PDB file of C-alpha atoms in Angstrom:
ATOM      1  CA  MET A   1     -21.658  94.236 -62.158  1.00  0.00           C
ATOM      2  CA  THR A   2     -25.260  94.213 -60.976  1.00  0.00           C
ATOM      3  CA  GLU A   3     -28.916  94.137 -61.915  1.00  0.00           C
ATOM      4  CA  TYR A   4     -30.653  97.174 -63.367  1.00  0.00           C
ATOM      5  CA  THR A   5     -31.939  99.787 -60.925  1.00  0.00           C
ATOM      6  CA  GLY A   6     -32.982 103.437 -61.074  1.00  0.00           C
ATOM      7  CA  PHE A   7     -33.112 105.038 -64.507  1.00  0.00           C
ATOM      8  CA  ASP A   8     -31.381 102.067 -66.125  1.00  0.00           C
ATOM      9  CA  LYS A   9     -34.334  99.856 -65.149  1.00  0.00           C
ATOM     10  CA  ILE A  10     -36.927 102.458 -66.126  1.00  0.00           C
ATOM     11  CA  TYR A  11     -35.245 102.915 -69.488  1.00  0.00           C
ATOM     12  CA  ARG A  12     -34.860  99.185 -70.176  1.00  0.00           C
ATOM     13  CA  ASP A  13     -38.509  98.502 -69.326  1.00  0.00           C
ATOM     14  CA  ILE A  14     -39.718 101.216 -71.713  1.00  0.00           C
ATOM     15  CA  VAL A  15     -37.426 100.203 -74.568  1.00  0.00           C
ATOM     16  CA  MET A  16     -38.249  96.515 -74.271  1.00  0.00           C
ATOM     17  CA  GLU A  17     -41.966  97.318 -74.209  1.00  0.00           C
ATOM     18  CA  ILE A  18     -41.520  99.236 -77.461  1.00  0.00           C
ATOM     19  CA  ILE A  19     -39.546  96.411 -79.071  1.00  0.00           C
ATOM     20  CA  GLU A  20     -41.871  93.626 -77.903  1.00  0.00           C
ATOM     21  CA  GLN A  21     -45.282  95.329 -77.914  1.00  0.00           C
ATOM     22  CA  GLY A  22     -44.922  98.544 -79.907  1.00  0.00           C
ATOM     23  CA  THR A  23     -46.674  99.548 -83.124  1.00  0.00           C
ATOM     24  CA  ASP A  24     -44.725  99.658 -86.387  1.00  0.00           C
ATOM     25  CA  GLN A  25     -44.977 102.974 -88.174  1.00  0.00           C
ATOM     26  CA  ASP A  26     -47.100 103.091 -91.324  1.00  0.00           C
ATOM     27  CA  PRO A  27     -44.454 102.902 -94.096  1.00  0.00           C
ATOM     28  CA  THR A  28     -46.308 105.526 -96.142  1.00  0.00           C
ATOM     29  CA  LEU A  29     -45.795 108.037 -93.307  1.00  0.00           C
ATOM     30  CA  VAL A  30     -42.050 107.615 -92.770  1.00  0.00           C
ATOM     31  CA  ARG A  31     -40.217 110.946 -92.988  1.00  0.00           C
ATOM     32  CA  ALA A  32     -36.783 110.220 -91.516  1.00  0.00           C
ATOM     33  CA  LYS A  33     -33.944 108.695 -93.514  1.00  0.00           C
ATOM     34  CA  TYR A  34     -30.574 107.179 -92.707  1.00  0.00           C
ATOM     35  CA  ALA A  35     -27.376 108.612 -94.188  1.00  0.00           C
ATOM     36  CA  ASP A  36     -27.553 106.142 -97.082  1.00  0.00           C
ATOM     37  CA  GLY A  37     -30.974 107.485 -98.075  1.00  0.00           C
ATOM     38  CA  THR A  38     -32.944 104.473 -96.827  1.00  0.00           C
ATOM     39  CA  PRO A  39     -36.218 105.316 -95.044  1.00  0.00           C
ATOM     40  CA  ALA A  40     -35.978 104.983 -91.254  1.00  0.00           C
ATOM     41  CA  PRO A  41     -39.280 103.658 -89.865  1.00  0.00           C
ATOM     42  CA  THR A  42     -39.911 103.428 -86.134  1.00  0.00           C
ATOM     43  CA  ARG A  43     -41.652 101.138 -83.687  1.00  0.00           C
ATOM     44  CA  PHE A  44     -43.423 103.202 -81.039  1.00  0.00           C
ATOM     45  CA  ILE A  45     -45.698 103.420 -78.032  1.00  0.00           C
ATOM     46  CA  GLN A  46     -47.651 106.468 -76.923  1.00  0.00           C
ATOM     47  CA  GLY A  47     -48.273 108.148 -73.596  1.00  0.00           C
ATOM     48  CA  VAL A  48     -45.166 107.089 -71.667  1.00  0.00           C
ATOM     49  CA  ASN A  49     -44.790 108.459 -68.144  1.00  0.00           C
ATOM     50  CA  PHE A  50     -42.058 107.830 -65.608  1.00  0.00           C
ATOM     51  CA  LYS A  51     -40.537 109.541 -62.619  1.00  0.00           C
ATOM     52  CA  ILE A  52     -37.049 109.844 -61.175  1.00  0.00           C
ATOM     53  CA  THR A  53     -36.773 110.300 -57.419  1.00  0.00           C
ATOM     54  CA  PRO A  54     -33.639 111.375 -55.527  1.00  0.00           C
ATOM     55  CA  ALA A  55     -33.338 107.771 -54.334  1.00  0.00           C
ATOM     56  CA  ASP A  56     -32.834 106.694 -57.969  1.00  0.00           C
ATOM     57  CA  GLY A  57     -29.543 108.596 -58.104  1.00  0.00           C
ATOM     58  CA  ILE A  58     -28.236 110.515 -61.102  1.00  0.00           C
ATOM     59  CA  PRO A  59     -30.292 109.408 -64.131  1.00  0.00           C
ATOM     60  CA  ILE A  60     -27.475 108.755 -66.569  1.00  0.00           C
ATOM     61  CA  LEU A  61     -27.378 105.328 -68.191  1.00  0.00           C
ATOM     62  CA  LYS A  62     -24.779 102.815 -67.126  1.00  0.00           C
ATOM     63  CA  SER A  63     -25.820 100.313 -69.811  1.00  0.00           C
ATOM     64  CA  LYS A  64     -24.007 102.532 -72.320  1.00  0.00           C
ATOM     65  CA  ARG A  65     -21.801 105.586 -72.218  1.00  0.00           C
ATOM     66  CA  VAL A  66     -23.705 108.886 -72.341  1.00  0.00           C
ATOM     67  CA  PHE A  67     -21.274 111.673 -73.118  1.00  0.00           C
ATOM     68  CA  GLN A  68     -21.328 114.036 -70.164  1.00  0.00           C
ATOM     69  CA  LYS A  69     -20.237 117.362 -71.635  1.00  0.00           C
ATOM     70  CA  THR A  70     -22.289 117.717 -74.817  1.00  0.00           C
ATOM     71  CA  PRO A  71     -25.752 117.556 -73.168  1.00  0.00           C
ATOM     72  CA  LEU A  72     -24.778 120.218 -70.644  1.00  0.00           C
ATOM     73  CA  VAL A  73     -23.159 122.531 -73.194  1.00  0.00           C
ATOM     74  CA  GLU A  74     -26.356 122.357 -75.249  1.00  0.00           C
ATOM     75  CA  LEU A  75     -28.593 123.045 -72.256  1.00  0.00           C
ATOM     76  CA  GLU A  76     -26.360 125.929 -71.162  1.00  0.00           C
ATOM     77  CA  TRP A  77     -26.825 127.403 -74.643  1.00  0.00           C
ATOM     78  CA  ILE A  78     -30.611 127.100 -74.304  1.00  0.00           C
ATOM     79  CA  TRP A  79     -31.237 127.930 -70.626  1.00  0.00           C
ATOM     80  CA  GLN A  80     -28.366 130.275 -69.748  1.00  0.00           C
ATOM     81  CA  GLU A  81     -27.197 131.795 -73.031  1.00  0.00           C
ATOM     82  CA  LEU A  82     -30.847 131.904 -74.186  1.00  0.00           C
ATOM     83  CA  SER A  83     -29.512 131.598 -77.701  1.00  0.00           C
ATOM     84  CA  ASN A  84     -30.462 130.223 -81.090  1.00  0.00           C
ATOM     85  CA  ASP A  85     -27.056 131.031 -82.640  1.00  0.00           C
ATOM     86  CA  VAL A  86     -25.227 127.781 -83.371  1.00  0.00           C
ATOM     87  CA  THR A  87     -21.912 129.658 -83.613  1.00  0.00           C
ATOM     88  CA  TRP A  88     -21.762 129.635 -79.798  1.00  0.00           C
ATOM     89  CA  LEU A  89     -22.159 125.848 -79.750  1.00  0.00           C
ATOM     90  CA  GLN A  90     -19.527 125.397 -82.450  1.00  0.00           C
ATOM     91  CA  ASP A  91     -17.113 127.605 -80.499  1.00  0.00           C
ATOM     92  CA  HIS A  92     -17.655 125.221 -77.572  1.00  0.00           C
ATOM     93  CA  LYS A  93     -17.012 122.166 -79.785  1.00  0.00           C
ATOM     94  CA  CYS A  94     -20.640 121.024 -79.725  1.00  0.00           C
ATOM     95  CA  LYS A  95     -21.887 119.801 -83.110  1.00  0.00           C
ATOM     96  CA  VAL A  96     -25.395 118.553 -82.296  1.00  0.00           C
ATOM     97  CA  TRP A  97     -27.163 121.332 -84.242  1.00  0.00           C
ATOM     98  CA  ASN A  98     -24.856 121.563 -87.269  1.00  0.00           C
ATOM     99  CA  GLU A  99     -27.323 119.701 -89.519  1.00  0.00           C
ATOM    100  CA  TRP A 100     -30.206 122.094 -88.820  1.00  0.00           C
ATOM    101  CA  VAL A 101     -28.693 125.559 -89.213  1.00  0.00           C
ATOM    102  CA  ASP A 102     -30.192 128.178 -91.520  1.00  0.00           C
ATOM    103  CA  GLU A 103     -28.339 130.662 -93.724  1.00  0.00           C
ATOM    104  CA  ASN A 104     -27.520 132.761 -90.630  1.00  0.00           C
ATOM    105  CA  ASN A 105     -26.113 129.769 -88.716  1.00  0.00           C
ATOM    106  CA  THR A 106     -29.086 129.803 -86.332  1.00  0.00           C
ATOM    107  CA  ILE A 107     -31.958 127.395 -85.692  1.00  0.00           C
ATOM    108  CA  GLY A 108     -34.517 130.121 -86.299  1.00  0.00           C
ATOM    109  CA  LYS A 109     -37.038 130.928 -83.579  1.00  0.00           C
ATOM    110  CA  ALA A 110     -36.457 127.695 -81.661  1.00  0.00           C
ATOM    111  CA  TYR A 111     -35.283 126.712 -78.156  1.00  0.00           C
ATOM    112  CA  GLY A 112     -33.231 129.553 -76.625  1.00  0.00           C
ATOM    113  CA  TYR A 113     -35.030 132.115 -78.778  1.00  0.00           C
ATOM    114  CA  GLN A 114     -38.285 131.176 -77.042  1.00  0.00           C
ATOM    115  CA  LEU A 115     -36.857 131.257 -73.516  1.00  0.00           C
ATOM    116  CA  ALA A 116     -35.333 134.689 -74.192  1.00  0.00           C
ATOM    117  CA  LYS A 117     -38.679 136.276 -75.039  1.00  0.00           C
ATOM    118  CA  LYS A 118     -39.637 139.044 -72.629  1.00  0.00           C
ATOM    119  CA  CYS A 119     -43.165 137.737 -72.272  1.00  0.00           C
ATOM    120  CA  ARG A 120     -44.072 137.599 -68.560  1.00  0.00           C
ATOM    121  CA  ARG A 121     -45.037 140.673 -66.552  1.00  0.00           C
ATOM    122  CA  LEU A 122     -45.094 140.589 -62.761  1.00  0.00           C
ATOM    123  CA  PRO A 123     -47.966 142.270 -60.878  1.00  0.00           C
ATOM    124  CA  ASN A 124     -47.389 146.017 -60.474  1.00  0.00           C
ATOM    125  CA  HIS A 125     -44.306 145.931 -62.728  1.00  0.00           C
ATOM    126  CA  ASP A 126     -43.996 147.453 -66.183  1.00  0.00           C
ATOM    127  CA  GLU A 127     -40.879 145.535 -67.236  1.00  0.00           C
ATOM    128  CA  LYS A 128     -41.360 142.038 -68.617  1.00  0.00           C
ATOM    129  CA  LEU A 129     -39.177 139.041 -67.770  1.00  0.00           C
ATOM    130  CA  ASN A 130     -37.968 136.284 -70.046  1.00  0.00           C
ATOM    131  CA  GLN A 131     -39.189 132.758 -69.332  1.00  0.00           C
ATOM    132  CA  VAL A 132     -36.164 131.681 -67.265  1.00  0.00           C
ATOM    133  CA  GLU A 133     -36.152 134.898 -65.213  1.00  0.00           C
ATOM    134  CA  TYR A 134     -39.859 134.394 -64.546  1.00  0.00           C
ATOM    135  CA  VAL A 135     -39.379 130.805 -63.351  1.00  0.00           C
ATOM    136  CA  LEU A 136     -36.582 131.800 -60.987  1.00  0.00           C
ATOM    137  CA  HIS A 137     -38.486 134.818 -59.661  1.00  0.00           C
ATOM    138  CA  GLN A 138     -41.677 132.882 -59.031  1.00  0.00           C
ATOM    139  CA  LEU A 139     -39.903 129.963 -57.380  1.00  0.00           C
ATOM    140  CA  GLU A 140     -38.252 132.382 -55.000  1.00  0.00           C
ATOM    141  CA  ASN A 141     -41.165 134.755 -54.396  1.00  0.00           C
ATOM    142  CA  ASN A 142     -44.327 132.813 -55.173  1.00  0.00           C
ATOM    143  CA  PRO A 143     -43.439 129.125 -54.787  1.00  0.00           C
ATOM    144  CA  GLY A 144     -47.048 128.036 -54.243  1.00  0.00           C
ATOM    145  CA  SER A 145     -47.989 129.015 -57.784  1.00  0.00           C
ATOM    146  CA  ARG A 146     -49.145 126.310 -60.204  1.00  0.00           C
ATOM    147  CA  ARG A 147     -48.130 128.486 -63.168  1.00  0.00           C
ATOM    148  CA  ILE A 148     -44.331 128.265 -62.975  1.00  0.00           C
ATOM    149  CA  MET A 149     -43.806 126.939 -66.466  1.00  0.00           C
ATOM    150  CA  THR A 150     -41.794 127.346 -69.647  1.00  0.00           C
ATOM    151  CA  SER A 151     -42.940 126.575 -73.169  1.00  0.00           C
ATOM    152  CA  LEU A 152     -40.901 126.304 -76.352  1.00  0.00           C
ATOM    153  CA  TRP A 153     -43.979 125.556 -78.480  1.00  0.00           C
ATOM    154  CA  ASP A 154     -45.142 128.928 -79.838  1.00  0.00           C
ATOM    155  CA  VAL A 155     -47.537 128.190 -82.707  1.00  0.00           C
ATOM    156  CA  ASP A 156     -46.843 131.601 -84.251  1.00  0.00           C
ATOM    157  CA  ASP A 157     -43.142 130.766 -84.600  1.00  0.00           C
ATOM    158  CA  LEU A 158     -43.157 127.077 -85.582  1.00  0.00           C
ATOM    159  CA  ASP A 159     -42.775 127.762 -89.310  1.00  0.00           C
ATOM    160  CA  GLU A 160     -39.649 129.823 -88.555  1.00  0.00           C
ATOM    161  CA  MET A 161     -37.894 127.054 -86.601  1.00  0.00           C
ATOM    162  CA  THR A 162     -35.435 124.806 -88.416  1.00  0.00           C
ATOM    163  CA  LEU A 163     -36.632 121.972 -86.137  1.00  0.00           C
ATOM    164  CA  GLU A 164     -39.562 121.980 -83.756  1.00  0.00           C
ATOM    165  CA  PRO A 165     -38.622 121.231 -80.121  1.00  0.00           C
ATOM    166  CA  CYS A 166     -38.788 117.663 -78.849  1.00  0.00           C
ATOM    167  CA  VAL A 167     -38.623 118.576 -75.159  1.00  0.00           C
ATOM    168  CA  TRP A 168     -41.005 121.500 -75.230  1.00  0.00           C
ATOM    169  CA  ALA A 169     -42.292 122.327 -71.732  1.00  0.00           C
ATOM    170  CA  THR A 170     -41.340 122.373 -68.078  1.00  0.00           C
ATOM    171  CA  ASN A 171     -43.509 122.857 -65.004  1.00  0.00           C
ATOM    172  CA  TRP A 172     -41.903 123.573 -61.618  1.00  0.00           C
ATOM    173  CA  LYS A 173     -43.779 122.689 -58.432  1.00  0.00           C
ATOM    174  CA  VAL A 174     -42.822 123.454 -54.818  1.00  0.00           C
ATOM    175  CA  ASN A 175     -44.418 121.861 -51.762  1.00  0.00           C
ATOM    176  CA  ASN A 176     -43.014 121.919 -48.223  1.00  0.00           C
ATOM    177  CA  GLY A 177     -39.686 123.182 -49.517  1.00  0.00           C
ATOM    178  CA  VAL A 178     -39.306 120.346 -52.063  1.00  0.00           C
ATOM    179  CA  LEU A 179     -38.881 121.200 -55.756  1.00  0.00           C
ATOM    180  CA  ASP A 180     -40.432 118.848 -58.314  1.00  0.00           C
ATOM    181  CA  LEU A 181     -39.952 119.201 -62.062  1.00  0.00           C
ATOM    182  CA  HIS A 182     -42.352 118.059 -64.790  1.00  0.00           C
ATOM    183  CA  VAL A 183     -40.938 117.702 -68.305  1.00  0.00           C
ATOM    184  CA  LYS A 184     -42.995 117.249 -71.482  1.00  0.00           C
ATOM    185  CA  GLN A 185     -41.439 115.590 -74.553  1.00  0.00           C
ATOM    186  CA  ARG A 186     -43.494 115.266 -77.749  1.00  0.00           C
ATOM    187  CA  SER A 187     -41.146 112.795 -79.478  1.00  0.00           C
ATOM    188  CA  ALA A 188     -38.362 110.628 -78.065  1.00  0.00           C
ATOM    189  CA  ASP A 189     -35.709 108.704 -79.979  1.00  0.00           C
ATOM    190  CA  MET A 190     -35.058 106.214 -77.196  1.00  0.00           C
ATOM    191  CA  ALA A 191     -31.648 105.030 -78.400  1.00  0.00           C
ATOM    192  CA  LEU A 192     -30.034 108.444 -78.727  1.00  0.00           C
ATOM    193  CA  GLY A 193     -32.181 111.415 -77.720  1.00  0.00           C
ATOM    194  CA  ASN A 194     -34.004 110.464 -74.548  1.00  0.00           C
ATOM    195  CA  PRO A 195     -30.987 109.429 -72.407  1.00  0.00           C
ATOM    196  CA  PHE A 196     -29.319 112.711 -73.439  1.00  0.00           C
ATOM    197  CA  ASN A 197     -32.406 114.772 -72.501  1.00  0.00           C
ATOM    198  CA  VAL A 198     -33.120 113.053 -69.180  1.00  0.00           C
ATOM    199  CA  TYR A 199     -29.574 113.687 -67.985  1.00  0.00           C
ATOM    200  CA  GLN A 200     -29.756 117.338 -69.107  1.00  0.00           C
ATOM    201  CA  TYR A 201     -32.915 118.131 -67.211  1.00  0.00           C
ATOM    202  CA  ALA A 202     -31.877 116.160 -64.138  1.00  0.00           C
ATOM    203  CA  VAL A 203     -28.828 118.413 -63.873  1.00  0.00           C
ATOM    204  CA  LEU A 204     -30.918 121.547 -64.466  1.00  0.00           C
ATOM    205  CA  HIS A 205     -33.350 120.380 -61.748  1.00  0.00           C
ATOM    206  CA  ARG A 206     -30.506 119.952 -59.267  1.00  0.00           C
ATOM    207  CA  LEU A 207     -28.864 123.282 -60.103  1.00  0.00           C
ATOM    208  CA  ILE A 208     -32.069 125.295 -59.674  1.00  0.00           C
ATOM    209  CA  ALA A 209     -33.007 123.459 -56.467  1.00  0.00           C
ATOM    210  CA  ASP A 210     -29.550 124.196 -55.069  1.00  0.00           C
ATOM    211  CA  GLN A 211     -29.615 127.804 -56.259  1.00  0.00           C
ATOM    212  CA  LEU A 212     -32.877 128.539 -54.456  1.00  0.00           C
ATOM    213  CA  ASP A 213     -32.246 126.343 -51.382  1.00  0.00           C
ATOM    214  CA  PHE A 214     -34.966 123.798 -52.110  1.00  0.00           C
ATOM    215  CA  GLU A 215     -34.766 120.118 -51.320  1.00  0.00           C
ATOM    216  CA  LEU A 216     -34.509 118.080 -54.505  1.00  0.00           C
ATOM    217  CA  GLY A 217     -37.793 116.393 -55.347  1.00  0.00           C
ATOM    218  CA  THR A 218     -39.065 114.153 -58.134  1.00  0.00           C
ATOM    219  CA  MET A 219     -38.600 114.658 -61.870  1.00  0.00           C
ATOM    220  CA  HIS A 220     -41.749 113.590 -63.715  1.00  0.00           C
ATOM    221  CA  TRP A 221     -41.296 112.815 -67.426  1.00  0.00           C
ATOM    222  CA  CYS A 222     -44.059 112.558 -70.043  1.00  0.00           C
ATOM    223  CA  ILE A 223     -43.432 111.370 -73.638  1.00  0.00           C
ATOM    224  CA  ASP A 224     -46.144 111.509 -76.300  1.00  0.00           C
ATOM    225  CA  ASP A 225     -44.357 109.249 -78.827  1.00  0.00           C
ATOM    226  CA  ALA A 226     -41.514 107.027 -77.569  1.00  0.00           C
ATOM    227  CA  HIS A 227     -39.892 105.174 -80.453  1.00  0.00           C
ATOM    228  CA  VAL A 228     -36.941 103.155 -81.683  1.00  0.00           C
ATOM    229  CA  TYR A 229     -35.730 103.095 -85.285  1.00  0.00           C
ATOM    230  CA  ASP A 230     -35.673  99.746 -87.062  1.00  0.00           C
ATOM    231  CA  ARG A 231     -31.859  99.647 -87.332  1.00  0.00           C
ATOM    232  CA  HIS A 232     -31.539 100.364 -83.601  1.00  0.00           C
ATOM    233  CA  ILE A 233     -33.483  97.348 -82.350  1.00  0.00           C
ATOM    234  CA  ASP A 234     -30.724  94.725 -82.428  1.00  0.00           C
ATOM    235  CA  VAL A 235     -28.163  97.105 -80.924  1.00  0.00           C
ATOM    236  CA  LEU A 236     -30.580  98.020 -78.140  1.00  0.00           C
ATOM    237  CA  LYS A 237     -31.239  94.351 -77.368  1.00  0.00           C
ATOM    238  CA  ASN A 238     -27.496  93.805 -77.057  1.00  0.00           C
ATOM    239  CA  GLN A 239     -26.988  96.910 -74.913  1.00  0.00           C
ATOM    240  CA  LEU A 240     -29.814  96.003 -72.543  1.00  0.00           C
ATOM    241  CA  SER A 241     -28.789  92.362 -72.164  1.00  0.00           C
ATOM    242  CA  GLN A 242     -25.537  93.259 -70.382  1.00  0.00           C
ATOM    243  CA  PRO A 243     -25.235  93.646 -66.597  1.00  0.00           C
ATOM    244  CA  VAL A 244     -24.329  97.155 -65.487  1.00  0.00           C
ATOM    245  CA  PRO A 245     -21.683  98.474 -63.069  1.00  0.00           C
ATOM    246  CA  ALA A 246     -22.759  98.544 -59.435  1.00  0.00           C
ATOM    247  CA  SER A 247     -21.170 101.903 -58.591  1.00  0.00           C
ATOM    248  CA  GLU A 248     -23.254 105.073 -58.634  1.00  0.00           C
ATOM    249  CA  PRO A 249     -21.960 108.347 -60.110  1.00  0.00           C
ATOM    250  CA  THR A 250     -22.035 111.602 -58.182  1.00  0.00           C
ATOM    251  CA  LEU A 251     -22.675 115.131 -59.402  1.00  0.00           C
ATOM    252  CA  VAL A 252     -20.647 118.166 -58.342  1.00  0.00           C
ATOM    253  CA  LEU A 253     -22.349 121.502 -58.997  1.00  0.00           C
ATOM    254  CA  PRO A 254     -20.474 124.780 -59.564  1.00  0.00           C
ATOM    255  CA  ALA A 255     -20.015 126.703 -56.314  1.00  0.00           C
ATOM    256  CA  LYS A 256     -22.884 128.937 -55.254  1.00  0.00           C
ATOM    257  CA  ILE A 257     -20.611 131.268 -53.303  1.00  0.00           C
ATOM    258  CA  ALA A 258     -17.841 133.007 -55.248  1.00  0.00           C
ATOM    259  CA  GLU A 259     -14.321 133.417 -53.888  1.00  0.00           C
ATOM    260  CA  ASN A 260     -15.122 137.007 -52.876  1.00  0.00           C
ATOM    261  CA  GLY A 261     -18.039 135.765 -50.764  1.00  0.00           C
ATOM    262  CA  SER A 262     -20.820 136.943 -53.086  1.00  0.00           C
ATOM    263  CA  THR A 263     -23.687 134.665 -54.113  1.00  0.00           C
ATOM    264  CA  ARG A 264     -23.456 133.664 -57.752  1.00  0.00           C
ATOM    265  CA  SER A 265     -26.626 133.768 -59.835  1.00  0.00           C
ATOM    266  CA  PHE A 266     -28.087 130.838 -61.762  1.00  0.00           C
ATOM    267  CA  PHE A 267     -26.695 132.357 -64.964  1.00  0.00           C
ATOM    268  CA  GLU A 268     -23.187 132.519 -63.483  1.00  0.00           C
ATOM    269  CA  ARG A 269     -23.185 128.885 -62.346  1.00  0.00           C
ATOM    270  CA  ARG A 270     -22.663 127.422 -65.785  1.00  0.00           C
ATOM    271  CA  LEU A 271     -24.207 124.059 -66.584  1.00  0.00           C
ATOM    272  CA  SER A 272     -21.124 123.021 -68.533  1.00  0.00           C
ATOM    273  CA  ASP A 273     -19.074 123.386 -65.329  1.00  0.00           C
ATOM    274  CA  VAL A 274     -21.030 120.599 -63.624  1.00  0.00           C
ATOM    275  CA  LYS A 275     -18.798 117.584 -62.956  1.00  0.00           C
ATOM    276  CA  LEU A 276     -19.891 113.954 -63.046  1.00  0.00           C
ATOM    277  CA  GLU A 277     -17.635 111.717 -60.973  1.00  0.00           C
ATOM    278  CA  ASN A 278     -17.310 107.945 -60.650  1.00  0.00           C
ATOM    279  CA  TYR A 279     -19.325 107.338 -63.824  1.00  0.00           C
ATOM    280  CA  GLU A 280     -18.745 103.710 -64.773  1.00  0.00           C
ATOM    281  CA  ASN A 281     -20.606 102.404 -67.808  1.00  0.00           C
ATOM    282  CA  ASN A 282     -20.580  99.697 -70.472  1.00  0.00           C
ATOM    283  CA  GLY A 283     -19.011 101.863 -73.149  1.00  0.00           C
ATOM    284  CA  VAL A 284     -20.176 103.122 -76.519  1.00  0.00           C
ATOM    285  CA  PHE A 285     -22.901 101.455 -78.576  1.00  0.00           C
ATOM    286  CA  LYS A 286     -23.115 102.849 -82.096  1.00  0.00           C
ATOM    287  CA  TYR A 287     -26.506 103.817 -83.495  1.00  0.00           C
ATOM    288  CA  GLU A 288     -27.125 105.131 -86.989  1.00  0.00           C
ATOM    289  CA  ILE A 289     -28.579 108.624 -87.003  1.00  0.00           C
ATOM    290  CA  ALA A 290     -31.939 109.099 -88.714  1.00  0.00           C
ATOM    291  CA  GLU A 291     -32.866 112.601 -89.844  1.00  0.00           C
TER     292      GLU A 291
END
């Protein structure tokens, strides 16, 4: 066991700042509730920024177990399936969206629906690309651009989403062959959601860098409202008081070259096929879900 380093230290510093110096939510403004119907107020700080460099290793917490498969199945559904149909997730034994489905078993015009929109036209081309196609094309053909972005926050569609996106934007930046990723998150449940999201996008960053032969750069993360729920505070203090394993996990990406020698596309190299090896952690800490 060892002291906190990398993302574990970044995460602990942010959470302890919230617990020790954060602002308690106005009780008249509390929307979320626990399963027993009790209001679930938060303690929060605003404008949190951090960065993960390659030297920090794989940003998956060792202070608690973060389930490896579920985050990647969900991100595959969003970034590779480009889907809003929760049936696909359920068929892959992922239940994270079951509470927010509509009468058609979708999440409305949220997440994958937005990335699938044919909304970006290249110069001198009539056909439009979806947001993911556009990012990949520009990274490969126009890497100096400062406009290689995705957005899930379409104001015209917000009322037709069963839940507005928490992680809502990415910005991809190349310099001297190094690929950086900027991620914007409007709201972060620090006990449950943020560790899940950081691991997701760290894997996506690595897969796209590998796909396009870039050196992995820095992942910059920006949170507007970073919060902990009142019933999470004591569990978080316990979790973050324990020393963590010294070993570092490693990530194995799906092969870029197929057995027949052809180069596989980003959409063929499935995120759920990524393997995390040597992941030692302090086990499961149970947090009540607030919705």
